[in-house]
Amino acid sequence: MEALQPRRSGANAALRAAAPAWILLSAAPGLRAEMEEIDGTEKEAEESHRQDSVSLLTFILLLTLTILTIWLFKHRRVRFLHETGLAMIYGLLVGVILRYGIPATSYHNKTPPSCSLKEGPASTLLLNVSGKFFEYTLKGEINSREIHNVEQNDMLRKVTFDPELFFNILLPPIIFHAGYSLKKRNFFRNLGSIITYAFLGTAISCFVIGNMMYGVVTLMKAVGQLTDKFYYTDCLFFGAIISATDPVTVLAIFNDLHADGDLYALLFGESVMNDAVAIVLSSSIVAYQPSSANTHIFDAAAFFKSVGVFLGIFSGSFVMGATTGVVTALVTKFTKLHCFPLLETALFFLMSWSTFLLAEACGFTGVVAVLFCGITQAHYTYNNLSAESTKRTKQLFEVLHFLAENFIFSYMGLTLFTFQNHIFSPIFIIGAFVAIFIGRALNIYPLSFFLNLGRRVKIRGNFQHMMMFAGLRGAMAFALAIRDTATYARQMMFTTTLLIVFFTVWVFGGGTTPMLSWLHIRVGVDPDQDLQPSADSFQVLQGVSSQGDGQSKTKQESAWLFRFWYNFDHNYLKPILTHSGPPLTSTLPGYCGPLASCLTTPQAYENHDELRDPDSDLIHSDADLTFMFGDTSITANGASGRADAAGELGWSANGKRSGSTSEEALERELDSREQELLSRGTRLVFPVEYHI
């Protein structure tokens, strides 16, 4: 026994030593499964990262190809297709390749589990699997016919971006650039007409299209072509988003050919303002909630509430955008950031972009806020920037605008094949085309008639036809449509909007140059030296020719509001917010001397005699308005005389400007443009004479 005891003890020791190995062997299957799960997760993450890189590379290559083709078109002087149309074509080609050329890859071979819910699915799903909790996010409803395609083609899901990407990343630089690069002279002298077209015209277009589409939907229901719910409010929502015009193609051609400044201002101003109106109008329609059980019938209280929401959102967004611009102006004025142009440019960029996000976070509309922020920055902050920062900010937002806009149009072409829930309804699509045509006509022609009753310079018929023709749909309509595609109605609206954008950009955009010639709209006008009399200018000239000084006085009285704003801005706002304008010590009352001294910088005294306020072109006084007709000059105060020198500023009898070498160079450039387009059968109409 005593001899066996150590042996037994040795055996126990051996067993104890072997125990860890036995435990490891017994646990090996579980560890192996866990390691395989980790490896599988890492492989999926690596594959997902690779596909993300491929999808981004795809869009970068699309933009690169678009830029190279644009250069080729500009080199060959081709204008029948704009860069946005090119981007859409390239997007379509890549979409076809991704949809039909890439082999399917699937990690899911089982049938999806089924369950019944009394209520709609939540945005987040928590799943308990063997004691482990997993979180899933709702992406949206999938068409039952496309369930296997959705599971199989991962690349299609990768190139489908979150709609918020368009609103928070791509739209802000596009809208800000529109406000920051605004040509204020032509814009403000046509401001009344622009506001009328943008606000009243967009509302008319929205309700005309909405009611006509409700008739189309009723017809579809009667013939059995409507498979799900489509309410009247959905039709109005479609009317709001499709009323957002984006004549980027037309405006680019206008800019290249230097088309008539007032027509350019009317189209540009309407497109910029009505984008803001359309997005606020669509938000107001979504907020329409009648008190009755049926939420899709007309309710007067809910209607006026929606009108209040519209006014509140628009005014709040306007105030927020202008306030951000004012704050940026004050920061750049009272700091020495101009000594560090890089920091100055970075602050300007961040303050401008944050305006959009701040408005959205506060429940307002970022598009309106960033638009008026851009206008405010251009009017005030721009004067405080260093020479290097002024160039940097202009170029920075110009590049961002170009890339973002072409990215959106490329994505439009891609989406036609990669979006999984398209609903193509021929009746709805044809009805939409007819509705937007009629809505545009009832917007432009009646409003132009009423505006002409109060304008001395009428919006001529050829201008009205061009505005009717230039009602293209683009980035804003697409972004509003793709923001919500959860329901049957929204999916049909998105598909139709996509087709409308394609058609208008390719057909109407490509026909802009021939239309300019056919409508006899003058081109070759230098936008910075365009001396064509504006509405106010013709009021003065007609007053001189008919009633002399008395009618000129009437003109001054009709422009009192703009004169009041100009004087207030020039004497108080600009000196407070910028280094330009007269010093506050000379404009404020004497008892405000200490405050004026604090708000006036030394640069204001230095710049007072050197800088001329560019906005003075907006207000014409009696002495500074002079035009040449033949060899007789007519001034605003009724005086006339002979032109004493060939270099005097004015228009000669043959319609050409006389003077400096730069003007002769401009004439040579315009002659070359004329020969170029005449060789292609395009007719140019130059300003030969003005008829009073």
XYZ file of C-alpha atoms in Angstrom:
692
model
C 0.000 0.000 0.000
C 2.705 2.368 0.878
C 4.447 1.508 -2.382
C 1.304 2.039 -4.363
C 0.475 5.306 -2.762
C 3.175 7.259 -4.478
C 2.237 5.558 -7.710
C -1.350 6.567 -7.193
C -0.227 10.037 -6.316
C 1.903 10.104 -9.427
C -1.072 9.045 -11.504
C -3.177 11.798 -9.979
C -0.425 14.288 -10.693
C -0.271 13.084 -14.254
C -4.013 13.429 -14.565
C -3.863 16.944 -13.113
C -1.120 17.877 -15.557
C -3.114 16.509 -18.478
C -6.341 18.255 -17.426
C -5.659 21.631 -19.127
C -4.839 19.875 -22.373
C -8.054 17.854 -22.140
C -10.065 21.002 -21.434
C -8.490 22.753 -24.425
C -9.227 19.775 -26.633
C -12.807 19.685 -25.466
C -13.181 23.453 -26.043
C -11.499 23.395 -29.443
C -14.715 23.113 -31.505
C -16.218 26.200 -29.802
C -13.029 28.209 -30.205
C -12.704 27.104 -33.781
C -16.252 28.237 -34.524
C -15.658 31.570 -32.809
C -12.424 32.108 -34.720
C -14.177 31.273 -37.960
C -16.892 33.773 -37.094
C -14.282 36.463 -36.431
C -12.498 35.649 -39.679
C -15.799 35.776 -41.551
C -16.628 39.168 -40.032
C -13.213 40.533 -40.953
C -13.557 39.239 -44.493
C -16.979 40.839 -44.844
C -15.629 44.139 -43.476
C -12.697 43.979 -45.888
C -14.994 43.169 -48.789
C -17.320 46.013 -47.809
C -14.371 48.419 -47.637
C -13.206 47.284 -51.072
C -16.640 47.817 -52.578
C -16.918 51.271 -50.977
C -13.598 52.191 -52.584
C -14.749 50.862 -55.951
C -18.016 52.812 -55.799
C -16.247 56.093 -54.955
C -13.624 55.408 -57.602
C -16.444 54.908 -60.097
C -17.808 58.406 -59.495
C -14.342 59.955 -59.551
C -13.665 58.339 -62.902
C -17.038 59.564 -64.132
C -16.164 63.131 -63.154
C -12.706 62.801 -64.707
C -14.174 61.546 -67.961
C -16.760 64.339 -67.889
C -14.059 66.998 -67.416
C -11.977 65.650 -70.300
C -15.021 65.535 -72.570
C -15.982 69.081 -71.559
C -12.507 70.232 -72.558
C -12.891 68.494 -75.903
C -16.289 70.102 -76.467
C -14.969 73.545 -75.559
C -11.926 73.018 -77.765
C -14.156 72.023 -80.676
C -16.702 74.722 -79.744
C -19.565 72.248 -79.409
C -22.631 73.578 -77.557
C -25.408 71.146 -78.391
C -24.747 69.168 -75.184
C -23.910 70.669 -71.790
C -21.567 69.137 -69.221
C -24.501 68.053 -67.061
C -25.984 66.141 -69.982
C -22.613 64.466 -70.507
C -22.439 63.487 -66.850
C -25.899 61.919 -67.097
C -24.924 59.919 -70.200
C -21.793 58.578 -68.532
C -23.825 57.736 -65.449
C -26.291 55.797 -67.583
C -23.485 53.776 -69.183
C -21.939 52.893 -65.833
C -25.377 52.034 -64.446
C -25.943 49.574 -67.294
C -22.568 47.947 -66.600
C -23.219 47.661 -62.862
C -26.717 46.289 -63.363
C -26.098 43.784 -66.125
C -22.325 43.373 -66.451
C -21.193 42.447 -62.927
C -21.737 38.814 -61.816
C -23.999 38.350 -58.824
C -22.397 37.704 -55.443
C -24.547 36.419 -52.625
C -23.907 35.611 -49.001
C -27.559 34.701 -48.395
C -28.887 31.422 -49.716
C -31.830 30.959 -47.402
C -35.364 32.190 -47.713
C -35.946 35.344 -45.624
C -37.877 34.649 -42.406
C -41.443 35.922 -42.278
C -43.338 37.631 -39.472
C -46.516 39.672 -39.096
C -46.635 43.124 -37.522
C -49.699 45.061 -36.479
C -47.841 48.322 -36.954
C -45.213 49.445 -39.416
C -41.610 48.358 -38.805
C -39.496 50.524 -36.546
C -36.432 52.339 -37.854
C -34.166 50.187 -35.652
C -34.455 46.456 -34.940
C -32.774 44.710 -31.973
C -32.347 40.965 -32.482
C -31.426 38.495 -29.748
C -29.456 35.569 -31.199
C -28.339 33.055 -28.564
C -27.879 35.742 -25.963
C -26.103 38.157 -28.296
C -27.890 41.336 -29.328
C -27.581 42.687 -32.853
C -28.857 46.052 -34.135
C -30.306 46.410 -37.642
C -31.330 49.647 -39.377
C -34.339 49.916 -41.686
C -33.343 50.911 -45.232
C -36.790 50.787 -46.783
C -39.258 48.524 -48.483
C -38.019 46.123 -51.169
C -40.096 45.083 -54.151
C -40.945 41.376 -53.840
C -39.944 40.840 -57.478
C -36.488 42.241 -56.774
C -35.770 40.453 -53.500
C -33.159 38.135 -54.969
C -31.472 40.937 -56.916
C -31.212 43.007 -53.749
C -29.633 40.130 -51.873
C -27.281 39.174 -54.660
C -25.837 42.400 -56.058
C -23.921 44.115 -53.278
C -22.388 46.671 -55.635
C -25.797 48.102 -56.513
C -26.402 48.776 -52.836
C -22.994 50.381 -52.446
C -23.530 52.917 -55.226
C -26.924 53.914 -53.778
C -26.155 56.782 -51.438
C -28.087 58.026 -48.458
C -30.376 60.869 -49.662
C -29.120 63.028 -46.795
C -25.758 63.074 -48.572
C -27.289 65.299 -51.242
C -28.801 67.734 -48.779
C -25.953 68.020 -46.297
C -22.911 67.639 -48.550
C -23.714 68.346 -52.203
C -26.473 70.975 -52.188
C -24.859 73.585 -49.860
C -21.944 74.510 -52.185
C -24.280 74.646 -55.197
C -26.770 76.996 -53.527
C -24.096 79.093 -51.770
C -22.223 79.613 -55.030
C -25.435 80.866 -56.640
C -25.770 83.564 -53.984
C -22.053 84.350 -53.694
C -21.551 84.806 -57.454
C -24.747 86.801 -57.943
C -24.461 89.726 -60.362
C -26.196 92.256 -58.167
C -26.719 95.006 -60.704
C -28.964 93.073 -63.081
C -30.499 91.058 -60.259
C -31.665 93.997 -58.184
C -32.925 96.099 -61.057
C -35.234 93.178 -61.946
C -35.894 92.178 -58.351
C -39.656 92.784 -58.438
C -40.150 90.562 -61.483
C -37.845 87.874 -60.069
C -39.747 87.725 -56.783
C -43.055 87.558 -58.647
C -41.926 84.651 -60.819
C -40.266 82.847 -57.909
C -43.027 83.112 -55.299
C -46.313 83.576 -57.135
C -45.184 81.684 -60.227
C -43.963 78.663 -58.260
C -47.209 78.550 -56.299
C -49.241 78.706 -59.531
C -47.132 75.969 -61.094
C -47.424 73.786 -57.981
C -51.210 73.940 -57.807
C -51.723 73.619 -61.567
C -49.488 70.542 -61.758
C -50.917 69.091 -58.544
C -54.527 69.354 -59.677
C -53.799 68.068 -63.153
C -51.885 65.089 -61.745
C -54.774 64.346 -59.412
C -56.928 64.039 -62.514
C -54.326 61.725 -64.045
C -54.273 59.602 -60.887
C -58.074 59.413 -60.934
C -57.910 58.239 -64.540
C -55.298 55.620 -63.636
C -57.532 54.360 -60.854
C -60.493 54.123 -63.228
C -58.577 52.056 -65.812
C -56.945 49.836 -63.187
C -53.393 51.190 -63.548
C -53.084 52.279 -59.913
C -52.074 49.451 -57.575
C -51.702 51.400 -54.329
C -52.754 54.604 -52.580
C -52.068 57.970 -54.206
C -53.636 60.931 -52.384
C -54.324 64.514 -53.416
C -51.601 65.739 -51.052
C -49.167 63.456 -52.866
C -50.096 65.158 -56.133
C -49.517 68.597 -54.602
C -46.176 67.415 -53.231
C -45.186 66.281 -56.713
C -46.262 69.670 -58.062
C -44.032 71.405 -55.504
C -40.870 69.395 -56.149
C -41.211 69.417 -59.940
C -41.747 73.203 -59.941
C -38.126 73.711 -58.886
C -36.447 74.835 -62.115
C -32.721 74.470 -62.684
C -31.769 75.903 -66.101
C -28.059 75.272 -65.507
C -27.534 74.273 -69.136
C -29.281 77.357 -70.513
C -27.486 79.709 -68.126
C -24.095 78.210 -68.981
C -24.725 78.837 -72.684
C -25.999 82.337 -71.891
C -22.777 82.976 -69.986
C -20.582 81.642 -72.813
C -22.371 83.709 -75.476
C -22.838 86.762 -73.218
C -26.575 86.833 -73.784
C -28.827 89.713 -72.749
C -28.113 90.653 -69.144
C -31.707 91.242 -68.085
C -32.897 87.925 -69.503
C -30.013 86.168 -67.767
C -30.921 87.897 -64.503
C -34.592 86.927 -64.809
C -33.809 83.264 -65.454
C -31.013 83.014 -62.909
C -32.913 84.881 -60.218
C -36.064 82.846 -60.751
C -34.192 79.528 -60.620
C -32.283 80.476 -57.462
C -35.305 81.822 -55.614
C -37.797 79.215 -56.718
C -35.539 76.390 -55.524
C -35.880 77.879 -52.064
C -39.630 78.403 -52.505
C -40.153 74.849 -53.796
C -38.424 73.193 -50.853
C -40.328 75.289 -48.302
C -43.586 74.708 -50.189
C -43.025 70.941 -50.182
C -42.348 71.053 -46.434
C -45.575 72.994 -45.918
C -47.553 70.408 -47.891
C -46.068 67.615 -45.782
C -47.074 69.575 -42.676
C -50.693 69.799 -43.910
C -52.697 67.808 -41.330
C -56.500 68.248 -41.228
C -58.221 67.745 -37.896
C -60.696 65.198 -39.300
C -60.103 61.467 -39.502
C -59.370 61.653 -43.229
C -56.012 63.416 -43.455
C -56.203 63.909 -47.234
C -59.253 66.153 -47.574
C -59.277 69.937 -47.706
C -59.402 71.664 -44.342
C -59.325 75.477 -44.213
C -57.661 75.587 -40.791
C -54.968 73.142 -41.865
C -54.478 75.093 -45.094
C -53.851 78.387 -43.312
C -51.631 76.575 -40.851
C -49.541 75.323 -43.774
C -49.357 78.878 -45.126
C -48.123 80.003 -41.716
C -45.559 77.203 -41.713
C -44.387 78.345 -45.145
C -43.972 81.966 -44.067
C -42.352 80.997 -40.775
C -39.842 78.610 -42.287
C -38.909 80.967 -45.111
C -38.536 84.069 -42.945
C -36.686 82.162 -40.221
C -34.285 80.663 -42.751
C -33.737 84.085 -44.313
C -32.925 85.665 -40.947
C -30.596 82.821 -39.990
C -28.666 83.015 -43.259
C -28.332 86.793 -43.141
C -27.294 86.670 -39.465
C -24.528 84.162 -40.163
C -23.251 86.375 -42.958
C -23.279 89.419 -40.662
C -21.418 87.529 -37.922
C -18.778 86.417 -40.411
C -18.410 89.994 -41.635
C -17.889 91.289 -38.092
C -15.351 88.566 -37.290
C -13.330 89.270 -40.420
C -13.515 93.018 -39.803
C -12.424 93.193 -36.159
C -9.764 90.485 -36.292
C -6.537 90.404 -38.226
C -7.308 87.192 -40.018
C -6.412 88.927 -43.269
C -2.788 88.499 -42.222
C -3.306 84.725 -42.479
C -5.207 84.079 -45.732
C -5.363 80.324 -45.163
C -7.102 80.727 -41.798
C -9.337 83.426 -43.230
C -10.452 81.221 -46.112
C -10.996 78.233 -43.807
C -13.157 80.281 -41.416
C -15.173 81.706 -44.305
C -15.767 78.215 -45.685
C -16.815 76.710 -42.342
C -19.109 79.599 -41.387
C -20.813 79.452 -44.775
C -21.334 75.682 -44.696
C -22.467 75.670 -41.065
C -25.335 77.987 -42.021
C -27.017 75.153 -43.890
C -26.578 72.653 -41.060
C -27.635 75.175 -38.404
C -30.866 75.952 -40.237
C -31.670 72.257 -40.702
C -30.902 71.540 -37.038
C -33.261 74.339 -35.943
C -36.118 73.068 -38.129
C -35.726 75.648 -40.891
C -34.622 75.152 -44.494
C -30.903 75.112 -45.144
C -31.310 75.934 -48.847
C -32.904 79.313 -48.093
C -30.443 80.042 -45.294
C -27.307 79.271 -47.279
C -28.618 81.205 -50.311
C -29.072 84.436 -48.359
C -25.874 83.745 -46.460
C -24.059 83.697 -49.802
C -25.678 86.993 -50.858
C -24.762 88.586 -47.507
C -21.207 87.262 -47.640
C -20.751 88.666 -51.134
C -22.157 92.046 -50.123
C -20.317 92.535 -46.827
C -17.738 89.891 -45.864
C -16.107 89.918 -49.283
C -14.990 93.525 -48.685
C -13.096 92.489 -45.532
C -11.138 89.620 -47.050
C -7.548 89.916 -48.153
C -6.800 89.941 -51.860
C -5.620 86.339 -51.696
C -8.705 85.171 -49.793
C -11.099 86.835 -52.231
C -9.592 84.785 -55.044
C -9.477 81.632 -52.950
C -13.096 81.799 -51.829
C -14.375 82.494 -55.328
C -12.357 79.647 -56.806
C -13.054 77.256 -53.927
C -16.831 77.503 -54.166
C -16.716 77.543 -57.949
C -14.841 74.216 -57.947
C -17.098 72.717 -55.261
C -20.172 73.849 -57.198
C -18.851 72.308 -60.417
C -17.942 68.967 -58.825
C -21.108 68.672 -56.733
C -23.400 69.507 -59.620
C -21.763 67.070 -62.019
C -21.691 64.410 -59.304
C -25.446 64.757 -58.850
C -26.125 64.526 -62.587
C -23.829 61.506 -62.883
C -25.685 59.891 -60.025
C -28.987 60.603 -61.787
C -27.867 58.555 -64.771
C -26.596 55.792 -62.507
C -29.791 55.693 -60.469
C -31.954 54.885 -63.478
C -30.492 51.358 -63.414
C -29.305 50.905 -59.822
C -32.414 52.091 -57.958
C -34.393 48.986 -57.002
C -37.922 50.410 -56.650
C -38.649 52.212 -59.916
C -42.323 52.368 -60.906
C -42.763 53.228 -64.579
C -46.320 54.306 -65.317
C -46.761 55.563 -68.909
C -50.008 57.393 -68.087
C -48.473 59.178 -65.104
C -45.297 60.069 -67.027
C -47.142 61.478 -70.059
C -49.542 63.351 -67.786
C -46.612 64.832 -65.870
C -44.983 66.149 -69.051
C -48.234 67.786 -70.138
C -48.828 69.204 -66.656
C -45.390 70.818 -66.289
C -45.733 72.375 -69.751
C -49.132 73.876 -68.938
C -48.000 74.875 -65.436
C -44.980 76.674 -66.856
C -47.105 78.470 -69.439
C -49.640 79.625 -66.825
C -46.711 80.838 -64.747
C -44.734 82.819 -67.338
C -47.256 84.374 -69.713
C -49.966 85.695 -67.321
C -47.414 86.997 -64.816
C -45.421 88.676 -67.592
C -48.607 90.366 -68.800
C -49.325 91.798 -65.343
C -45.690 92.750 -64.762
C -45.607 94.612 -68.068
C -48.477 96.799 -66.858
C -46.088 98.379 -64.368
C -42.824 98.171 -66.299
C -41.588 100.848 -68.673
C -39.319 98.282 -70.343
C -41.598 95.395 -71.166
C -40.655 91.770 -70.872
C -40.849 91.192 -74.591
C -42.464 88.197 -76.192
C -39.166 86.603 -77.203
C -37.976 86.865 -73.580
C -41.171 85.177 -72.409
C -40.796 82.368 -74.946
C -37.184 81.844 -73.863
C -38.195 81.724 -70.197
C -40.886 79.212 -71.084
C -38.352 77.123 -73.013
C -35.710 77.351 -70.276
C -37.834 75.829 -67.512
C -35.528 72.829 -67.114
C -35.634 70.542 -64.093
C -32.438 69.469 -62.405
C -30.579 68.846 -59.161
C -33.118 70.315 -56.725
C -36.100 68.394 -58.118
C -34.047 65.187 -58.055
C -32.817 65.757 -54.496
C -36.341 66.474 -53.234
C -37.723 63.383 -54.990
C -35.043 60.963 -53.765
C -35.259 62.172 -50.183
C -38.301 59.972 -49.521
C -39.007 56.888 -51.660
C -40.663 54.747 -49.000
C -44.198 54.625 -50.440
C -45.694 53.608 -53.756
C -46.610 57.210 -54.619
C -43.141 58.570 -53.817
C -41.456 55.844 -55.871
C -43.598 56.691 -58.891
C -42.860 60.401 -58.409
C -39.113 59.722 -58.211
C -39.063 57.693 -61.426
C -41.098 60.322 -63.285
C -38.928 63.165 -61.974
C -35.824 61.354 -63.186
C -37.220 61.004 -66.711
C -38.348 64.651 -66.771
C -34.843 65.810 -65.798
C -33.303 63.662 -68.537
C -35.644 64.985 -71.204
C -35.421 68.674 -70.300
C -31.625 68.708 -69.927
C -30.975 66.873 -73.191
C -33.704 68.331 -75.419
C -34.238 71.851 -74.097
C -30.642 72.325 -72.976
C -29.328 71.183 -76.331
C -31.707 73.471 -78.211
C -30.748 76.653 -76.373
C -28.355 78.075 -78.975
C -30.725 77.634 -81.953
C -33.561 79.031 -79.830
C -31.539 82.183 -79.089
C -31.109 82.777 -82.801
C -34.693 81.920 -83.679
C -36.080 84.303 -81.035
C -33.660 87.101 -82.066
C -32.209 87.497 -78.579
C -29.046 89.544 -78.625
C -25.768 87.946 -77.580
C -22.176 89.156 -77.372
C -23.018 91.585 -74.558
C -20.284 92.226 -72.009
C -22.026 91.655 -68.647
C -19.773 94.127 -66.850
C -20.067 96.897 -69.435
C -23.595 96.329 -70.658
C -25.010 99.780 -71.116
C -28.411 98.643 -72.270
C -30.910 100.814 -70.441
C -32.696 98.975 -67.680
C -36.303 99.449 -66.657
C -35.406 102.410 -64.486
C -33.141 103.838 -67.201
C -35.873 103.799 -69.806
C -38.190 105.457 -67.348
C -35.735 108.348 -67.224
C -35.223 108.507 -70.975
C -38.908 108.340 -71.755
C -39.496 111.065 -69.206
C -36.881 113.210 -70.910
C -38.351 112.729 -74.356
C -41.946 113.327 -73.342
C -42.298 115.392 -70.215
C -38.804 116.587 -69.330
C -37.816 117.068 -65.733
C -41.265 116.367 -64.345
C -41.269 112.749 -65.506
C -37.709 112.294 -64.188
C -38.997 113.331 -60.786
C -41.703 110.683 -61.076
C -38.978 108.124 -61.727
C -37.172 109.191 -58.576
C -40.345 108.849 -56.541
C -41.026 105.347 -57.920
C -37.542 104.233 -56.849
C -37.757 105.670 -53.322
C -37.609 102.256 -51.673
C -34.380 101.286 -53.404
C -32.909 104.710 -52.789
C -33.781 104.466 -49.117
C -32.175 101.018 -48.848
C -29.077 102.109 -50.747
C -28.572 105.188 -48.571
C -29.133 103.227 -45.349
C -26.817 100.445 -46.459
C -24.128 102.780 -47.791
C -24.105 105.136 -44.805
C -24.643 102.716 -41.908
C -24.575 98.975 -42.639
C -21.469 98.830 -44.791
C -19.430 101.079 -42.483
C -20.463 98.899 -39.508
C -19.777 95.538 -41.153
C -16.923 96.341 -43.549
C -13.956 98.613 -44.131
C -15.680 100.312 -47.081
C -18.141 103.172 -47.209
C -17.919 106.514 -45.424
C -16.633 106.438 -41.813
C -19.384 106.222 -39.200
C -17.964 109.319 -37.565
C -19.232 111.300 -40.546
C -22.659 109.621 -40.898
C -23.835 109.035 -37.321
C -25.057 111.912 -35.129
C -22.526 113.647 -32.923
C -23.763 112.073 -29.681
C -22.885 108.641 -31.157
C -19.248 109.653 -31.534
C -17.732 107.097 -29.095
C -19.725 104.259 -30.656
C -18.800 105.392 -34.153
C -15.130 105.492 -33.216
C -15.276 101.954 -31.840
C -16.956 100.576 -34.950
C -14.767 102.429 -37.445
C -11.435 100.857 -38.290
C -8.390 102.756 -39.558
C -8.834 101.089 -42.952
C -12.185 102.855 -43.344
C -10.463 106.246 -43.311
C -7.846 105.008 -45.780
C -10.384 103.463 -48.143
C -12.939 106.266 -48.007
C -11.348 108.252 -50.813
C -10.012 105.248 -52.731
C -12.915 102.813 -52.954
C -16.046 103.386 -54.962
C -19.103 101.469 -53.853
C -20.004 99.077 -56.696
C -23.617 99.062 -55.591
C -23.981 102.669 -56.618
C -24.705 101.308 -60.093
C -28.035 100.107 -58.753
C -29.316 103.607 -58.084
C -29.088 106.170 -60.868
C -29.085 109.800 -59.840
C -30.124 112.610 -62.116
C -26.585 113.485 -63.126
C -24.851 110.132 -63.661
C -27.149 108.465 -66.202
C -25.929 109.121 -69.728
C -26.609 107.195 -72.917
C -25.540 107.885 -76.473
C -27.985 107.666 -79.366
C -26.327 108.539 -82.644
C -24.072 111.441 -81.834
C -26.361 112.966 -79.209
C -26.001 112.212 -75.523
C -29.047 112.233 -73.286
C -28.704 112.576 -69.529
C -31.175 111.901 -66.791
C -31.758 115.567 -66.161
C -32.834 116.168 -69.725
C -29.665 117.773 -71.071
C -28.325 116.753 -74.474
C -25.269 117.489 -76.508
C -22.799 116.307 -79.127
C -20.165 113.708 -78.446
C -16.902 115.598 -78.233
C -14.511 112.669 -78.556
C -14.495 109.208 -80.020
C -13.410 107.797 -76.715
C -16.390 109.144 -74.750
C -18.458 106.458 -73.030
C -21.590 105.606 -75.042
C -23.136 103.867 -78.024
C -22.457 105.201 -81.490
C -24.937 105.318 -84.325
C -23.870 101.965 -85.744
C -24.396 100.263 -82.426
C -20.701 99.807 -81.572
C -18.950 101.167 -78.567
C -16.220 103.648 -79.307
C -13.152 104.056 -77.203
C -10.312 102.057 -75.779
C -8.260 99.186 -77.138
C -9.977 96.709 -74.812
C -13.315 97.577 -76.393
C -11.881 97.001 -79.847
C -10.654 93.629 -78.637
C -14.160 92.875 -77.418
C -15.541 93.689 -80.860
C -13.026 91.371 -82.473
C -14.030 88.620 -80.038
C -17.705 89.110 -80.822
C -16.994 89.085 -84.550
C -15.181 85.786 -84.160
C -18.142 84.381 -82.196
C -20.477 85.525 -84.949
C -18.416 83.866 -87.684
C -18.132 80.722 -85.615
C -21.856 80.327 -85.085
C -22.801 81.452 -88.574
C -20.625 78.652 -89.916
C -22.912 76.261 -88.048
C -26.076 77.962 -89.255
C -26.691 79.834 -86.006
C -27.792 83.433 -86.212
C -26.522 86.077 -83.826
C -28.457 89.255 -83.127
C -26.295 92.159 -81.954
C -27.507 95.415 -80.420
C -27.736 97.828 -83.339
C -29.919 100.550 -81.980
C -32.389 101.310 -79.236
C -35.877 102.592 -79.832
C -37.407 104.760 -77.187
